[in-house]
Coordinates of C-alpha atoms in Angstrom, one line a residue:
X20 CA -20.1 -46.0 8.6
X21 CA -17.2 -48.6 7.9
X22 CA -14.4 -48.1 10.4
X23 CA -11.2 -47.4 8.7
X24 CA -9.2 -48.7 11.9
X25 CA -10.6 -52.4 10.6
X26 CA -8.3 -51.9 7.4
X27 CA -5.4 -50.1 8.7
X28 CA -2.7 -53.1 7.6
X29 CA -4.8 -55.3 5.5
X30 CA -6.6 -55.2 2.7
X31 CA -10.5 -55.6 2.5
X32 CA -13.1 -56.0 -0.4
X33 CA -16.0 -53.8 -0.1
X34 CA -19.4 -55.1 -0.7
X35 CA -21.7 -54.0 -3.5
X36 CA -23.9 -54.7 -6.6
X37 CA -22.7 -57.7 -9.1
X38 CA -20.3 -56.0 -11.3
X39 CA -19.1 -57.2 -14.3
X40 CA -16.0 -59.1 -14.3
X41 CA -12.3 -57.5 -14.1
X42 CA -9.2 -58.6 -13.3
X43 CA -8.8 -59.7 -9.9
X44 CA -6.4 -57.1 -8.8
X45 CA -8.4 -54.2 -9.2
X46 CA -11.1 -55.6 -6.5
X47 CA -8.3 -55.4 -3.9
X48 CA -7.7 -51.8 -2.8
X49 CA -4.4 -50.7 -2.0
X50 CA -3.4 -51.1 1.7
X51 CA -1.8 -47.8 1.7
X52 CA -5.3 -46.2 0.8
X53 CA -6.7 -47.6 3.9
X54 CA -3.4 -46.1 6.0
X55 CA -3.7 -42.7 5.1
X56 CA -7.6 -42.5 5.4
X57 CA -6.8 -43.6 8.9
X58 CA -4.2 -41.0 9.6
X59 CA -6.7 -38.4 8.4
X60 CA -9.4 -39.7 10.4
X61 CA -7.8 -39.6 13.8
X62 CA -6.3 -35.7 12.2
X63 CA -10.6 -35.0 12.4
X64 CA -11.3 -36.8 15.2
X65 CA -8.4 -35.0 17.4
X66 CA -9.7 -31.7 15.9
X67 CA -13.3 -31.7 16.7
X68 CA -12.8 -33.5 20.2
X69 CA -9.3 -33.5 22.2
X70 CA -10.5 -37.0 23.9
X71 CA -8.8 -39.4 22.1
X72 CA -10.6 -42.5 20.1
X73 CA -8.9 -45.2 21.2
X74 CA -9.2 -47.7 17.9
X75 CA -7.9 -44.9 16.2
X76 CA -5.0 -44.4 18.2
X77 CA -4.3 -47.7 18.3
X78 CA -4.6 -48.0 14.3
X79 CA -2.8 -44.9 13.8
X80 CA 0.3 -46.2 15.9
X81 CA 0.4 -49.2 13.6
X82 CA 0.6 -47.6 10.5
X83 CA 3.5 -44.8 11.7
X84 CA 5.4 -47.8 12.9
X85 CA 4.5 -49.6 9.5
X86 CA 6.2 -47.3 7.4
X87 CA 9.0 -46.2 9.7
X88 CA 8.2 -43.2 11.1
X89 CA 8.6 -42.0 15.1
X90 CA 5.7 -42.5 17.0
X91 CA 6.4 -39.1 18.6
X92 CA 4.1 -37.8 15.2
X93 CA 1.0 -38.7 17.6
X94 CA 2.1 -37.0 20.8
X95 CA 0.1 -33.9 20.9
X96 CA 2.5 -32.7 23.6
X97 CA 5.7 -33.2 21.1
X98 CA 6.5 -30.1 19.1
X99 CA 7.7 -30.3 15.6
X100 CA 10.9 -29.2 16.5
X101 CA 11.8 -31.8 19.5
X102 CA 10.8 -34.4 16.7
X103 CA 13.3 -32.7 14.4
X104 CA 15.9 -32.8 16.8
X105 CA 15.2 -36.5 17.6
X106 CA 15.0 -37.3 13.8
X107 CA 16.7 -34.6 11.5
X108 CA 16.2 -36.2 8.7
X109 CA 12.3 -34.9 9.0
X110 CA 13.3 -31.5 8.4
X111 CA 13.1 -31.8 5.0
X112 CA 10.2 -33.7 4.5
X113 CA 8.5 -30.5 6.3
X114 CA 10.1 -28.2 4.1
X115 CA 7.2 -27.6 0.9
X116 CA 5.1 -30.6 2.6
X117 CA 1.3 -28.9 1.1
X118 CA 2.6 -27.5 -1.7
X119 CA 1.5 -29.0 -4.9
X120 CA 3.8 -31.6 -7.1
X121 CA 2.7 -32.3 -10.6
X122 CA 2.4 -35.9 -11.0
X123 CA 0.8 -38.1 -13.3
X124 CA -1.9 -40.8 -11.3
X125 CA 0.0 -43.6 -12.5
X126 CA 2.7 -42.3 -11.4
X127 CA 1.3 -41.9 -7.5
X128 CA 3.6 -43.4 -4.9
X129 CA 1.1 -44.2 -2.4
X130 CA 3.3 -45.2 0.1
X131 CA 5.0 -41.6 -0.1
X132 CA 1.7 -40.7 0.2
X133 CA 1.2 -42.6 3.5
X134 CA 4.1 -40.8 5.5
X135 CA 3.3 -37.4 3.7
X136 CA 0.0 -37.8 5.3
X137 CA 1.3 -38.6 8.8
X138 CA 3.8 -35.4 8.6
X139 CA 0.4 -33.3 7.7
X140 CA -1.4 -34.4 10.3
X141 CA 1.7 -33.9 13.0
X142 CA 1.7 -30.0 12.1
X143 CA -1.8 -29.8 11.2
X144 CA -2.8 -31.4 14.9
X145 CA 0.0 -29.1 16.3
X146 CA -1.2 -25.9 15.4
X147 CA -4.9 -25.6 15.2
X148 CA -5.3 -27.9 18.4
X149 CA -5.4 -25.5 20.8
X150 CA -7.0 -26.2 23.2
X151 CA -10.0 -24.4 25.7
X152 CA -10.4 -20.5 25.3
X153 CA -10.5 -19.8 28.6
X154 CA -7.6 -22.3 30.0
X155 CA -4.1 -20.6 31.1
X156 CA -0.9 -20.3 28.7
X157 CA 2.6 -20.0 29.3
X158 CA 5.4 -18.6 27.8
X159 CA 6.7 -21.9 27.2
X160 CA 3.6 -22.9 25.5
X161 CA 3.4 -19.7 23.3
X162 CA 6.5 -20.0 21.9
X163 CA 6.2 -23.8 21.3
X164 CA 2.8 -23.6 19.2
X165 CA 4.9 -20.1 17.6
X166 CA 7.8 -22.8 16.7
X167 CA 4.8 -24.9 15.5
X168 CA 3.2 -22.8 13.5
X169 CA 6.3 -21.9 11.3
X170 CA 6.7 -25.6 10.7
X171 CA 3.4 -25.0 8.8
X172 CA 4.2 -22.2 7.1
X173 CA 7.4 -23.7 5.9
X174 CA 4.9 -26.5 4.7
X175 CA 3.1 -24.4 2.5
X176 CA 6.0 -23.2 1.1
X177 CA 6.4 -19.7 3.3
X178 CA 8.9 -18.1 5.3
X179 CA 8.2 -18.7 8.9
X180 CA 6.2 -15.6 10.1
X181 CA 5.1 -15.0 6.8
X182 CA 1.7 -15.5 7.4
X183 CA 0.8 -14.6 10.9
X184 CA 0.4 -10.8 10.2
X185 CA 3.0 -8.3 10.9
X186 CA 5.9 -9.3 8.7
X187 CA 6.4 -8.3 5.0
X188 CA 5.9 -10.6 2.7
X189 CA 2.8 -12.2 3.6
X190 CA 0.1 -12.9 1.0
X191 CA 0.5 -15.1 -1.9
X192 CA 3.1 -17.1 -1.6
X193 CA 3.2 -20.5 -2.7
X194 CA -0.3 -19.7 -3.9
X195 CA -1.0 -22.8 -6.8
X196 CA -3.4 -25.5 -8.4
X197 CA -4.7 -28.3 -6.0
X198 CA -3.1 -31.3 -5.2
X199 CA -5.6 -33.1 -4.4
X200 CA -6.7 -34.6 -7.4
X201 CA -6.2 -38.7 -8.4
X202 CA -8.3 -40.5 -5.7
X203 CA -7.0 -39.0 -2.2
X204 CA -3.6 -37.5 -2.7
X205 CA -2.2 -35.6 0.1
X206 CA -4.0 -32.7 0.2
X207 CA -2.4 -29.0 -1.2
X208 CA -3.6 -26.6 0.9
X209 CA -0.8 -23.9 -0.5
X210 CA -4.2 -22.1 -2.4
X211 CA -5.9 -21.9 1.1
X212 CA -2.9 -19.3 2.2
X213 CA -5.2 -16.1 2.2
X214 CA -7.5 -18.0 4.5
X215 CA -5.3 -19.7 6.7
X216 CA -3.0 -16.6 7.2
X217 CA -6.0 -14.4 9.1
X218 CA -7.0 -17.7 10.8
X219 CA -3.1 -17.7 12.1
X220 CA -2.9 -14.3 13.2
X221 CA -6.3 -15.0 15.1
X222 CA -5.2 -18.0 17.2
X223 CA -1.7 -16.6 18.0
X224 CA -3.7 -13.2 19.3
X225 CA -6.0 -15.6 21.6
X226 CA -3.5 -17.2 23.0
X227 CA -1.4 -14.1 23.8
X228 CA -4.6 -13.1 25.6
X229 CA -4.8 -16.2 27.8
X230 CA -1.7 -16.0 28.9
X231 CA -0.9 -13.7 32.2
X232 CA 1.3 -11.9 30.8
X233 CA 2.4 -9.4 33.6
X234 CA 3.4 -12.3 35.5
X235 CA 5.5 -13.6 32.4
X236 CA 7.1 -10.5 32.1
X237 CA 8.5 -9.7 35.6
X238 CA 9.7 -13.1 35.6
X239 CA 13.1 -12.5 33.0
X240 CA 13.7 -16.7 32.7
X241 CA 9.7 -16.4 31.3
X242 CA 10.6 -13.7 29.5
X243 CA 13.3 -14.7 27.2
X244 CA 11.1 -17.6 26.0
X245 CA 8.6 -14.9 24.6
X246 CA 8.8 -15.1 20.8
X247 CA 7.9 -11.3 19.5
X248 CA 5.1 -11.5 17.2
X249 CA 2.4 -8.9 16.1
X250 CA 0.0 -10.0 19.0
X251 CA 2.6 -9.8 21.5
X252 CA 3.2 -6.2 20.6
X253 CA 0.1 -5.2 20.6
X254 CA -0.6 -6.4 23.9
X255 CA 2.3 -4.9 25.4
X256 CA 1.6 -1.1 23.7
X257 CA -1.8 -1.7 25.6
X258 CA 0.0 -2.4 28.7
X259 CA 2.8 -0.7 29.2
X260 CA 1.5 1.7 31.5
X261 CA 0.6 -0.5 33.9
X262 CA 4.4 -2.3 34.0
X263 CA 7.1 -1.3 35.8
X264 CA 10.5 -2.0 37.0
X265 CA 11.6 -5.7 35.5
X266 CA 8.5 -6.3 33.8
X267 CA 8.7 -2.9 32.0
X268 CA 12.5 -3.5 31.1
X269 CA 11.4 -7.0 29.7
X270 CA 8.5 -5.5 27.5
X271 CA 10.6 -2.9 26.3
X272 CA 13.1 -5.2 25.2
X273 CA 10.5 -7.4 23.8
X274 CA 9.2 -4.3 21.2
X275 CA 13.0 -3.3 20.5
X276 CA 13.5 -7.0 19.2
X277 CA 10.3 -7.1 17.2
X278 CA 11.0 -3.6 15.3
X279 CA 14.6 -4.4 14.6
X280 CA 13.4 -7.4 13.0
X281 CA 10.5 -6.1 11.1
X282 CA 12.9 -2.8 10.4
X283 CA 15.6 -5.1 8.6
X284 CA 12.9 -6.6 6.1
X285 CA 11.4 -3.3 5.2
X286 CA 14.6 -1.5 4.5
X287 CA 15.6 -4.1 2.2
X288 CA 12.6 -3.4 0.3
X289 CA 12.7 0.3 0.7
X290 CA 16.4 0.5 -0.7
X291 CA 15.6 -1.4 -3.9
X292 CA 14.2 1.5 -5.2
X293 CA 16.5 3.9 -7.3
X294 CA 16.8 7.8 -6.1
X295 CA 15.7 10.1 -9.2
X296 CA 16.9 10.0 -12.6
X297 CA 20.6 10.6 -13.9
X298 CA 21.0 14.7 -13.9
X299 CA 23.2 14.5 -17.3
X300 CA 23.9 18.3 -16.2
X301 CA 26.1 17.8 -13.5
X302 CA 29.4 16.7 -14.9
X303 CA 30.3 12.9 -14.5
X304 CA 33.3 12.5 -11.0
X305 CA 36.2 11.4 -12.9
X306 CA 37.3 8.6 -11.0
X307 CA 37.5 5.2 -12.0
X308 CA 34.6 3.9 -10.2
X309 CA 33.2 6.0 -12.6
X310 CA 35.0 4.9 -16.1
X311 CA 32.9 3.3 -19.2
X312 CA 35.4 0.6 -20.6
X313 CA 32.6 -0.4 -23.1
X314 CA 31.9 3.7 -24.3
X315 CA 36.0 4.4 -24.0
X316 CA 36.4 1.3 -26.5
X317 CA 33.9 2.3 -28.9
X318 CA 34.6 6.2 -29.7
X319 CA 38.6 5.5 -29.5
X320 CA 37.9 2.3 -32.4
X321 CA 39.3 5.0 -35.5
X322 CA 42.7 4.4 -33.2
X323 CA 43.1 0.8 -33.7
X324 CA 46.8 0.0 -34.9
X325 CA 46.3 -3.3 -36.9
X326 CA 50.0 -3.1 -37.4
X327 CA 50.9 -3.1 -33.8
X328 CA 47.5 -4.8 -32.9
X329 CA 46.8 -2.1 -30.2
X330 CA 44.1 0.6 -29.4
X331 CA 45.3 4.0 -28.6
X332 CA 43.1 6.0 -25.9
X333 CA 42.6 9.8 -27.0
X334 CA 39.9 10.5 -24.4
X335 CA 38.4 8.7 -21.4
X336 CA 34.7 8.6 -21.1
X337 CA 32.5 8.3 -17.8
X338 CA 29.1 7.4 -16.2
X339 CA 26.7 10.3 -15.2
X340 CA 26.1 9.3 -11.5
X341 CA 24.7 12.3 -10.1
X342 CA 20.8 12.1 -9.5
X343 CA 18.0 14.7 -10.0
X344 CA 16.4 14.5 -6.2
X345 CA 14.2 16.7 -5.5
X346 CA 12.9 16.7 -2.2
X347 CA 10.2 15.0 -0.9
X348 CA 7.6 15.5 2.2
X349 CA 6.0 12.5 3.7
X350 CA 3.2 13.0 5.5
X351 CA 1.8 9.6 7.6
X352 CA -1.3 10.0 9.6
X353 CA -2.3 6.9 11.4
X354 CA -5.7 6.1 13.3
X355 CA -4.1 4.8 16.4
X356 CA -7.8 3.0 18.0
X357 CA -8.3 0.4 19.3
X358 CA -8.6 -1.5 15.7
X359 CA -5.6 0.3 13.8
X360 CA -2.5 -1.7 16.1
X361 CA -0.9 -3.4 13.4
X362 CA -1.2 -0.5 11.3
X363 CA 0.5 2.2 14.2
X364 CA 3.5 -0.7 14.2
X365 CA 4.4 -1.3 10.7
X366 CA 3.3 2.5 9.4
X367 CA 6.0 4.0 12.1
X368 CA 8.6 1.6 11.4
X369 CA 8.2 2.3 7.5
X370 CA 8.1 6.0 8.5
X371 CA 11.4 5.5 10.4
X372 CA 13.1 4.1 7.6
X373 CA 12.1 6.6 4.7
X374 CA 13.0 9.5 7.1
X375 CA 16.4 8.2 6.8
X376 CA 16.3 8.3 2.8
X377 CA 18.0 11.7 1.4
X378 CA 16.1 14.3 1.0
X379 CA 12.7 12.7 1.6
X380 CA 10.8 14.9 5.2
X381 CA 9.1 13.0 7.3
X382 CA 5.9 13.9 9.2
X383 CA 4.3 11.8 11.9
X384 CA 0.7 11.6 13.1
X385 CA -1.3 9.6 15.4
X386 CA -5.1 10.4 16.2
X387 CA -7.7 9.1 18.1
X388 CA -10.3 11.5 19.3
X389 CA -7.0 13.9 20.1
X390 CA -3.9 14.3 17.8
X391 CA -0.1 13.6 18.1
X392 CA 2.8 14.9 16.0
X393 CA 5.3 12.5 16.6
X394 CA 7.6 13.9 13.8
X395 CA 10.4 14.3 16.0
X396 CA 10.5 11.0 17.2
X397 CA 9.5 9.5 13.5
X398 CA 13.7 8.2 13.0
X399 CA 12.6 6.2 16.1
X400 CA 10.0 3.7 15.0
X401 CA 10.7 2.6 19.2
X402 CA 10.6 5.7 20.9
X403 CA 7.2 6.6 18.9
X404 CA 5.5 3.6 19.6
X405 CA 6.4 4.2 23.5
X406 CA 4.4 7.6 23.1
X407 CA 1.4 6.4 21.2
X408 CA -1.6 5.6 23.4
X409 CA -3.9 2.7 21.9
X410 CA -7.5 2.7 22.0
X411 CA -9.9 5.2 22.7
X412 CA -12.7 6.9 19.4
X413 CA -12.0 8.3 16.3
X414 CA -11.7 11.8 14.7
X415 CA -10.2 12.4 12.1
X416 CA -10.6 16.2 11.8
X417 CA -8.6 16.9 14.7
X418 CA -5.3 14.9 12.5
X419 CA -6.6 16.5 9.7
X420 CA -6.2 20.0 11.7
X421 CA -2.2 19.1 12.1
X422 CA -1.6 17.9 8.6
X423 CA -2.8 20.3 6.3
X424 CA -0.4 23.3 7.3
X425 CA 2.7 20.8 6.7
X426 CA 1.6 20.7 2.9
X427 CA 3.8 23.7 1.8
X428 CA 4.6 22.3 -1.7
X429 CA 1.6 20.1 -2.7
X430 CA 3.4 18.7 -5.9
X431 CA 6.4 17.1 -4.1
X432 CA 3.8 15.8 -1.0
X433 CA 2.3 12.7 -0.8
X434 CA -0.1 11.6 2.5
X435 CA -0.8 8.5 3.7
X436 CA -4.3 8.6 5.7
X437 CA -3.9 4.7 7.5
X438 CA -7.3 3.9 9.0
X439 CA -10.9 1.8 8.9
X440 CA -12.3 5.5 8.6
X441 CA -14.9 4.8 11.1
X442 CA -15.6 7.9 11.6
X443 CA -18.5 10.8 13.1
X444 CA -18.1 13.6 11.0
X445 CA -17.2 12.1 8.0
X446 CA -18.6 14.6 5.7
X447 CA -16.5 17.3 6.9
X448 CA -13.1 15.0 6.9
X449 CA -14.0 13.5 3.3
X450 CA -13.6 17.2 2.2
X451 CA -10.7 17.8 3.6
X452 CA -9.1 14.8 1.8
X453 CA -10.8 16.0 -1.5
X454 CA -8.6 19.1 -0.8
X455 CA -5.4 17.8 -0.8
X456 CA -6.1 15.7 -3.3
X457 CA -7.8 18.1 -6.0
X458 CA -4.2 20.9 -4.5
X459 CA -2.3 18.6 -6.8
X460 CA -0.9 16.7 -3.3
X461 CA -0.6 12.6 -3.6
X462 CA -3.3 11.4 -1.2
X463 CA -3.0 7.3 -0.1
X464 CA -5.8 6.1 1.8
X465 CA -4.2 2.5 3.2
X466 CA -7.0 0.3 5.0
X467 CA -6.6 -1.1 8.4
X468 CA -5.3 -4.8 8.3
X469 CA -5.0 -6.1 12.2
X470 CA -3.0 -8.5 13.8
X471 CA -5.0 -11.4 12.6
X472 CA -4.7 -10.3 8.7
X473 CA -8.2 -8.8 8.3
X474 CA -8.8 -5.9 6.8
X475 CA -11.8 -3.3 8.0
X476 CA -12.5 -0.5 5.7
X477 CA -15.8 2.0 6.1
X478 CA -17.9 1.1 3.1
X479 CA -19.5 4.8 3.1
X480 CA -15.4 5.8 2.8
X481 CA -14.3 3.3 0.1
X482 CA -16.9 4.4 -2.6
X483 CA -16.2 8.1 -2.3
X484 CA -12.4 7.3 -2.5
X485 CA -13.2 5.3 -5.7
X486 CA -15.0 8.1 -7.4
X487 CA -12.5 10.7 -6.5
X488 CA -9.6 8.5 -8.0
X489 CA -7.8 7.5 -5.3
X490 CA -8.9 4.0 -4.3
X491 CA -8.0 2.8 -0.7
X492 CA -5.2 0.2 -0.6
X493 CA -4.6 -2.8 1.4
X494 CA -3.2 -2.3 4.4
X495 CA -0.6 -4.4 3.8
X496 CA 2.6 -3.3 3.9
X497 CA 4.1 -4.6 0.8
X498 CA 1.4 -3.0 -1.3
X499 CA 2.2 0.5 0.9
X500 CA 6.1 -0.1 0.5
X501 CA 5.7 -0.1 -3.4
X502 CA 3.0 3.2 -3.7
X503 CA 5.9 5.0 -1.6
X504 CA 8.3 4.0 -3.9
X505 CA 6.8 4.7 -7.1
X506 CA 6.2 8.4 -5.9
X507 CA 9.2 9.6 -4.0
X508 CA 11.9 8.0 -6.6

């Protein structure tokens, strides 16, 4: 195999059968072709074996001083952000990095192409270079390869979070056509998101695991460099009942930051939504909030003076604001196992957010192999997930048991069943669904999606769900946000 580190700066021919003649220039590769195949090499190399090839290194260095870059962009212990900080004007380049940028081949700018490729490796390297499973991490380290890892999501063209698992919005964004087209352009790896999300959730969740978190969390300097993600939570719920004092205040604090945030981005969602249609029978407020210039003008036009060029007002007309509501029940039941985390957290903070919508009742249930009714606690997405208790089998009658009596007025009900339905009696529970769903009652069956974006659904459970009409959604919470919606508005 020819080393690329031999044609890092310079160009070189490349031997080969007698071809016939052309002009001399296109025998001479362009030295920037060379450059970035370097750049990508020692990206593999670094990947696949954290010992560092030294004529790689030493090319690599070269070419990032060649075109003007830091050579901080091949420290494996800088974070993206303490290059930022160093060199601001980076930040942008970051900003979109793999996402796609129609351009014509004649067009390429292959020395743009050079320092695109040595930003891509930087955040590449960064993030999926983590090191041994078994070795120790710190806070410190956590939250630096968390910093990291939204540089690459801003790359593809995401929000940072957005593709971890655990934050709305995930999926599909900057989804587009490859880039990578016209002899080695900088790759486009925006179409790759749906793959690379689950494989970002799963490498934040192992190294949450590695770390000792107890330790972290008694420690309150340690603490405050935590960075609350999905995996964080969940490890803490897990916990919790074996922290105390400091360490117990810390993790607490820790969840309250995390649902806040996550709270803030589902209630925007949530109040898009309109409340009912306009109740035209309920006589409009007159108050001028209320007025219709445009309606006013139009019926009063037989009252135009020409003369006097003015319009004279016989009667004032106004909007219909009142809404027909009628009111809602919402009943969530949630599988909270050992598989169904992610689920438990985003389903109670949605919970929490339509139980403060008008008129819409709220239910609360958590299972396992016993059953909860945290309805009372269901404004509180924090004080709910402080009672669940994580882990443990699956049985879904015993929810089932606790649900059915709330369904008073099947019409205006709609439940959401959020699990993998793993279940073992899942003849008798499938009936019980059929139930609710033939008493004229919305039934939602939402598939488990966990920390790492993967979704788990019981085959057996997803084919009778499809025959009875009401197919199981993904768990994701955007998908959930909308079905709410659509029913209780």
């Amino acid at each position: 195999m020819t080393d690329p580190t031999a044609q890092a700066t310079a160009p070189a021919t490349v031997p080969g059968p007698a071809q016939p003649s052309a002009p001399a220039e296109s025998a001479v590769p362009d030295p920037n072709d060379n450059r970035r195949q370097v750049l990508y090499w020692r990206l593999l190399a670094r990947l696949f074996d954290p010992e560092e090839q030294a004529s790689l290194e030493s090319a690599s260095l070269a070419v990032v001083e060649d075109i003007g870059l830091p050579s901080a962009l091949l420290d494996p212990g800088a974070s993206v952000d303490s290059v930022v900080q160093r060199h601001p004007e980076l930040a942008a380049e970051f900003d979109g990095l793999m996402t796609p940028e129609p351009e014509e081949d004649d067009a390429r700018d292959r020395a743009a192409e050079v320092r695109r490729a040595a930003l891509v490796s930087k955040v590449l390297l960064n993030v999926f270079s983590t090191g041994s499973g078994s070795g120790a991490v710190t806070a410190e380290q956590l939250a630096r390869w968390q910093s990291d890892a939204g540089w690459l999501e801003r790359a593809l063209g995401c929000r940072p979070g957005d593709l971890r698992g655990g934050r709305a919005g995930a999926g599909g964004q900057g989804v587009g056509p490859t880039g990578t087209g016209g002899g080695g352009r900088t790759p486009d790896l925006s179409r790759l998101i749906p793959a690379i999300g689950p494989e970002l959730g799963s490498l934040e969740a192992g190294l949450v695991k590695r770390m000792r978190l107890r330790e972290v969390l008694a420690d309150p300097r340690l603490a405050a460099r935590l960075t609350p993600s999905m995996s964080l939570i969940e490890q803490l719920l897990r916990d919790k009942n074996n922290l105390s004092g400091v360490a117990l205040a810390n993790a607490k604090s820790l969840i309250r930051r995390y649902v806040d945030e996550v709270s803030a981005v589902l209630r925007t969602q949530v109040e898009k939504a309109t409340v009912g249609d306009i109740d035209r029978s309920v006589p409009p407020k007159r108050v001028f909030r209320n007025l219709d210039i445009d309606r006013t003008i139009w019926k009063n036009l037989t009252n135009w003076s020409p003369e006097e060029e003015r319009l004279y007002v016989d009667r004032l007309y106004y909007r219909h604001t009142s809404r027909k509501t009628t009111p809602q029940r919402l009943i969530v039941v949630v599988d909270q196992s050992g598989s169904m985390v992610d689920s438990m957290v985003n389903c109670t903070i949605l919970a929490s957010i339509f139980a403060g919508l008008p008129k819409v009742d709220v239910h609360l249930i958590a299972y396992d192999t016993q059953a909860l009714d945290l309805t009372p606690w269901a404004h509180d997405p924090f004080e709910t997930l402080l009672r669940t208790k994580l882990g443990g089998g699956t049985d879904g009658t015993v929810a089932m048991a606790l649900a059915q009596p709330k369904i008073a007025e099947p019409r205006n009900t709609v439940v959401v069943w959020i699990s993998d339905f793993y279940e073992w009696r899942t003849d008798e529970l499938f009936e019980s669904m059929s139930a609710i769903h033939r008493s004229g009652a919305k039934f939602i069956p939402v598939g488990s999606v966990t920390s790492a974006g993967r979704g788990s659904v019981n085959p057996w459970f997803r084919e009778r769900f499809k025959d009875l009409g009401t197919p199981v959604i993904s768990g994701h919470i955007k998908q959930l946000v909308h079905e709410l919606k659509t029913f209780l508005t």
